[in-house]
mmCIF file of N, CA and C in Angstrom:
data_model
loop_
_atom_site.group_PDB
_atom_site.id
_atom_site.type_symbol
_atom_site.label_atom_id
_atom_site.label_comp_id
_atom_site.label_asym_id
_atom_site.label_seq_id
_atom_site.Cartn_x
_atom_site.Cartn_y
_atom_site.Cartn_z
ATOM 1 N N TYR P 247 1.703 8.478 -6.996
ATOM 2 C CA TYR P 247 2.794 9.082 -6.309
ATOM 3 C C TYR P 247 4.068 7.935 -6.426
ATOM 4 N N LYS P 248 4.927 8.896 -6.410
ATOM 5 C CA LYS P 248 6.497 8.046 -6.390
ATOM 6 C C LYS P 248 6.541 7.594 -4.783
ATOM 7 N N LEU P 249 7.098 6.286 -4.778
ATOM 8 C CA LEU P 249 7.498 5.726 -3.248
ATOM 9 C C LEU P 249 9.069 5.651 -3.393
ATOM 10 N N ALA P 250 9.488 6.002 -1.846
ATOM 11 C CA ALA P 250 10.734 5.780 -1.384
ATOM 12 C C ALA P 250 10.862 4.198 -1.523
ATOM 13 N N PRO P 251 12.100 4.028 -1.205
ATOM 14 C CA PRO P 251 12.325 2.259 -1.452
ATOM 15 C C PRO P 251 11.827 1.723 -0.118
ATOM 16 N N LYS P 252 11.928 2.787 1.030
ATOM 17 C CA LYS P 252 11.223 2.272 2.250
ATOM 18 C C LYS P 252 9.771 1.836 2.207
ATOM 19 N N GLU P 253 9.199 2.856 1.624
ATOM 20 C CA GLU P 253 7.553 2.566 1.283
ATOM 21 C C GLU P 253 7.197 1.916 0.142
ATOM 22 N N ILE P 254 8.489 1.280 -0.246
ATOM 23 C CA ILE P 254 8.270 0.177 -1.606
ATOM 24 C C ILE P 254 8.080 -1.227 -0.981
ATOM 25 N N GLU P 255 8.845 -1.232 -0.063
ATOM 26 C CA GLU P 255 9.231 -2.693 0.920
ATOM 27 C C GLU P 255 7.802 -2.587 1.501
ATOM 28 N N GLU P 256 7.243 -1.578 2.332
ATOM 29 C CA GLU P 256 5.796 -1.846 3.474
ATOM 30 C C GLU P 256 4.887 -2.004 2.411
ATOM 31 N N LEU P 257 4.644 -1.741 0.875
ATOM 32 C CA LEU P 257 3.802 -1.754 0.230
ATOM 33 C C LEU P 257 3.713 -3.350 -0.122
ATOM 34 N N ASP P 258 5.220 -3.665 -0.242
ATOM 35 C CA ASP P 258 4.845 -5.274 -0.737
ATOM 36 C C ASP P 258 4.820 -6.147 0.549
ATOM 37 N N LYS P 259 4.855 -6.027 1.602
ATOM 38 C CA LYS P 259 4.428 -6.489 2.465
ATOM 39 C C LYS P 259 2.682 -6.296 2.954
ATOM 40 N N PHE P 260 2.364 -5.218 2.841
ATOM 41 C CA PHE P 260 1.037 -5.079 3.142
ATOM 42 C C PHE P 260 0.154 -5.832 1.630
ATOM 43 N N LEU P 261 0.514 -5.603 0.580
ATOM 44 C CA LEU P 261 0.061 -6.408 -0.314
ATOM 45 C C LEU P 261 0.037 -8.053 -0.282
ATOM 46 N N ASP P 262 1.122 -8.455 0.273
ATOM 47 C CA ASP P 262 1.328 -9.789 0.358
ATOM 48 C C ASP P 262 0.396 -10.013 1.494
ATOM 49 N N LYS P 263 0.527 -9.388 2.418
ATOM 50 C CA LYS P 263 -0.351 -9.824 3.579
ATOM 51 C C LYS P 263 -2.136 -9.990 3.463
ATOM 52 N N ASN P 264 -2.420 -8.957 2.772
ATOM 53 C CA ASN P 264 -3.622 -8.656 2.355
ATOM 54 C C ASN P 264 -4.274 -9.527 1.329
ATOM 55 N N LEU P 265 -3.423 -10.038 0.046
ATOM 56 C CA LEU P 265 -3.673 -10.814 -0.713
ATOM 57 C C LEU P 265 -3.952 -12.422 -0.370
ATOM 58 N N LYS P 266 -3.282 -12.671 1.009
ATOM 59 C CA LYS P 266 -3.037 -14.031 1.696
ATOM 60 C C LYS P 266 -4.598 -13.805 2.145
ATOM 61 N N LYS P 267 -5.107 -13.020 2.563
ATOM 62 C CA LYS P 267 -6.503 -12.947 3.767
ATOM 63 C C LYS P 267 -7.514 -12.589 2.526
ATOM 64 N N LYS P 268 -7.219 -12.666 1.553
ATOM 65 C CA LYS P 268 -8.558 -12.284 0.825
ATOM 66 C C LYS P 268 -9.263 -11.089 0.993
ATOM 67 N N PHE P 269 -8.354 -10.094 1.507
ATOM 68 C CA PHE P 269 -8.871 -8.748 1.644
ATOM 69 C C PHE P 269 -8.977 -7.895 0.557
ATOM 70 N N ILE P 270 -7.761 -8.166 -0.411
ATOM 71 C CA ILE P 270 -7.721 -7.276 -1.603
ATOM 72 C C ILE P 270 -7.430 -8.391 -2.684
ATOM 73 N N ARG P 271 -7.636 -8.155 -3.997
ATOM 74 C CA ARG P 271 -7.548 -9.251 -5.224
ATOM 75 C C ARG P 271 -6.689 -7.988 -6.229
ATOM 76 N N LEU P 272 -6.146 -9.147 -7.273
ATOM 77 C CA LEU P 272 -5.256 -8.654 -8.255
ATOM 78 C C LEU P 272 -6.967 -8.357 -9.358
ATOM 79 N N LEU P 273 -6.610 -7.182 -9.823
ATOM 80 C CA LEU P 273 -7.423 -6.995 -10.964
ATOM 81 C C LEU P 273 -6.468 -6.164 -12.305
ATOM 82 N N LYS P 274 -7.402 -6.236 -13.572
ATOM 83 C CA LYS P 274 -6.817 -5.955 -14.709
ATOM 84 C C LYS P 274 -7.779 -4.900 -14.780
ATOM 85 N N SER P 275 -7.646 -3.728 -14.554
ATOM 86 C CA SER P 275 -8.404 -2.506 -15.000
ATOM 87 C C SER P 275 -7.675 -1.177 -15.188
ATOM 88 N N PRO P 276 -8.127 -0.626 -15.962
ATOM 89 C CA PRO P 276 -7.700 0.762 -16.532
ATOM 90 C C PRO P 276 -8.132 1.596 -15.050
ATOM 91 N N MET P 277 -8.649 1.564 -14.225
ATOM 92 C CA MET P 277 -9.229 2.316 -13.202
ATOM 93 C C MET P 277 -8.200 2.108 -11.999
ATOM 94 N N ALA P 278 -7.773 2.784 -11.042
ATOM 95 C CA ALA P 278 -7.066 2.532 -9.928
ATOM 96 C C ALA P 278 -6.973 3.769 -8.838
ATOM 97 N N SER P 279 -6.511 3.288 -7.507
ATOM 98 C CA SER P 279 -6.590 4.444 -6.788
ATOM 99 C C SER P 279 -5.328 4.726 -5.946
ATOM 100 N N SER P 280 -5.272 5.682 -5.514
ATOM 101 C CA SER P 280 -3.985 6.201 -5.095
ATOM 102 C C SER P 280 -3.682 5.283 -4.019
ATOM 103 N N PHE P 281 -2.250 5.242 -3.606
ATOM 104 C CA PHE P 281 -1.557 4.625 -2.429
ATOM 105 C C PHE P 281 -0.408 5.188 -1.736
ATOM 106 N N PHE P 282 -0.483 5.815 -0.688
ATOM 107 C CA PHE P 282 0.755 6.270 -0.209
ATOM 108 C C PHE P 282 0.868 6.135 1.475
ATOM 109 N N PHE P 283 2.042 6.642 2.001
ATOM 110 C CA PHE P 283 2.366 6.435 3.321
ATOM 111 C C PHE P 283 2.485 7.232 3.858
ATOM 112 N N ILE P 284 1.800 7.452 5.312
ATOM 113 C CA ILE P 284 2.127 8.822 5.997
ATOM 114 C C ILE P 284 2.827 8.288 7.383
ATOM 115 N N GLU P 285 4.128 8.863 7.700
ATOM 116 C CA GLU P 285 4.944 8.460 8.609
ATOM 117 C C GLU P 285 4.417 8.894 10.278
ATOM 118 N N LYS P 286 4.201 8.035 10.792
ATOM 119 C CA LYS P 286 3.573 8.338 12.295
ATOM 120 C C LYS P 286 4.613 8.784 13.219
ATOM 121 N N LYS P 287 4.397 9.151 14.466
ATOM 122 C CA LYS P 287 5.319 10.192 15.362
ATOM 123 C C LYS P 287 6.524 9.146 15.718
ATOM 124 N N ASP P 288 6.020 7.704 15.905
ATOM 125 C CA ASP P 288 7.308 6.568 15.913
ATOM 126 C C ASP P 288 8.128 6.124 15.038
ATOM 127 N N ARG P 289 7.985 6.927 14.016
ATOM 128 C CA ARG P 289 8.865 6.503 12.625
ATOM 129 C C ARG P 289 7.993 5.536 11.737
ATOM 130 N N LYS P 290 6.882 4.932 12.201
ATOM 131 C CA LYS P 290 6.075 3.704 11.331
ATOM 132 C C LYS P 290 5.616 4.471 10.501
ATOM 133 N N LEU P 291 5.153 3.615 9.346
ATOM 134 C CA LEU P 291 4.513 3.894 7.993
ATOM 135 C C LEU P 291 3.270 3.551 8.190
ATOM 136 N N CYS P 292 2.283 4.477 7.658
ATOM 137 C CA CYS P 292 0.868 4.239 8.023
ATOM 138 C C CYS P 292 0.370 4.445 6.656
ATOM 139 N N SER P 293 -0.326 2.878 5.971
ATOM 140 C CA SER P 293 -0.756 3.087 4.426
ATOM 141 C C SER P 293 -2.103 3.602 4.618
ATOM 142 N N CYS P 294 -2.263 4.700 3.295
ATOM 143 C CA CYS P 294 -3.566 5.450 3.024
ATOM 144 C C CYS P 294 -3.783 5.319 1.455
ATOM 145 N N GLN P 295 -5.105 4.708 1.299
ATOM 146 C CA GLN P 295 -5.654 4.662 0.175
ATOM 147 C C GLN P 295 -6.666 6.034 -0.084
ATOM 148 N N ASP P 296 -6.640 6.374 -1.329
ATOM 149 C CA ASP P 296 -7.548 7.615 -1.688
ATOM 150 C C ASP P 296 -8.507 7.017 -2.890
ATOM 151 N N TYR P 297 -9.799 6.691 -2.023
ATOM 152 C CA TYR P 297 -10.457 6.021 -3.049
ATOM 153 C C TYR P 297 -11.410 7.241 -3.774
#
């Protein structure tokens, strides 16, 4: 999915935070899962992964 600049910024924050906590890790694989955002009623972005 194409991401808007605001979404890219949120994605970078999400990745940094979760890499530091070791909830996720970097992989070099041809397989991947989709990642996108849903805007909540309070205008904040909620991350969604499609496995």
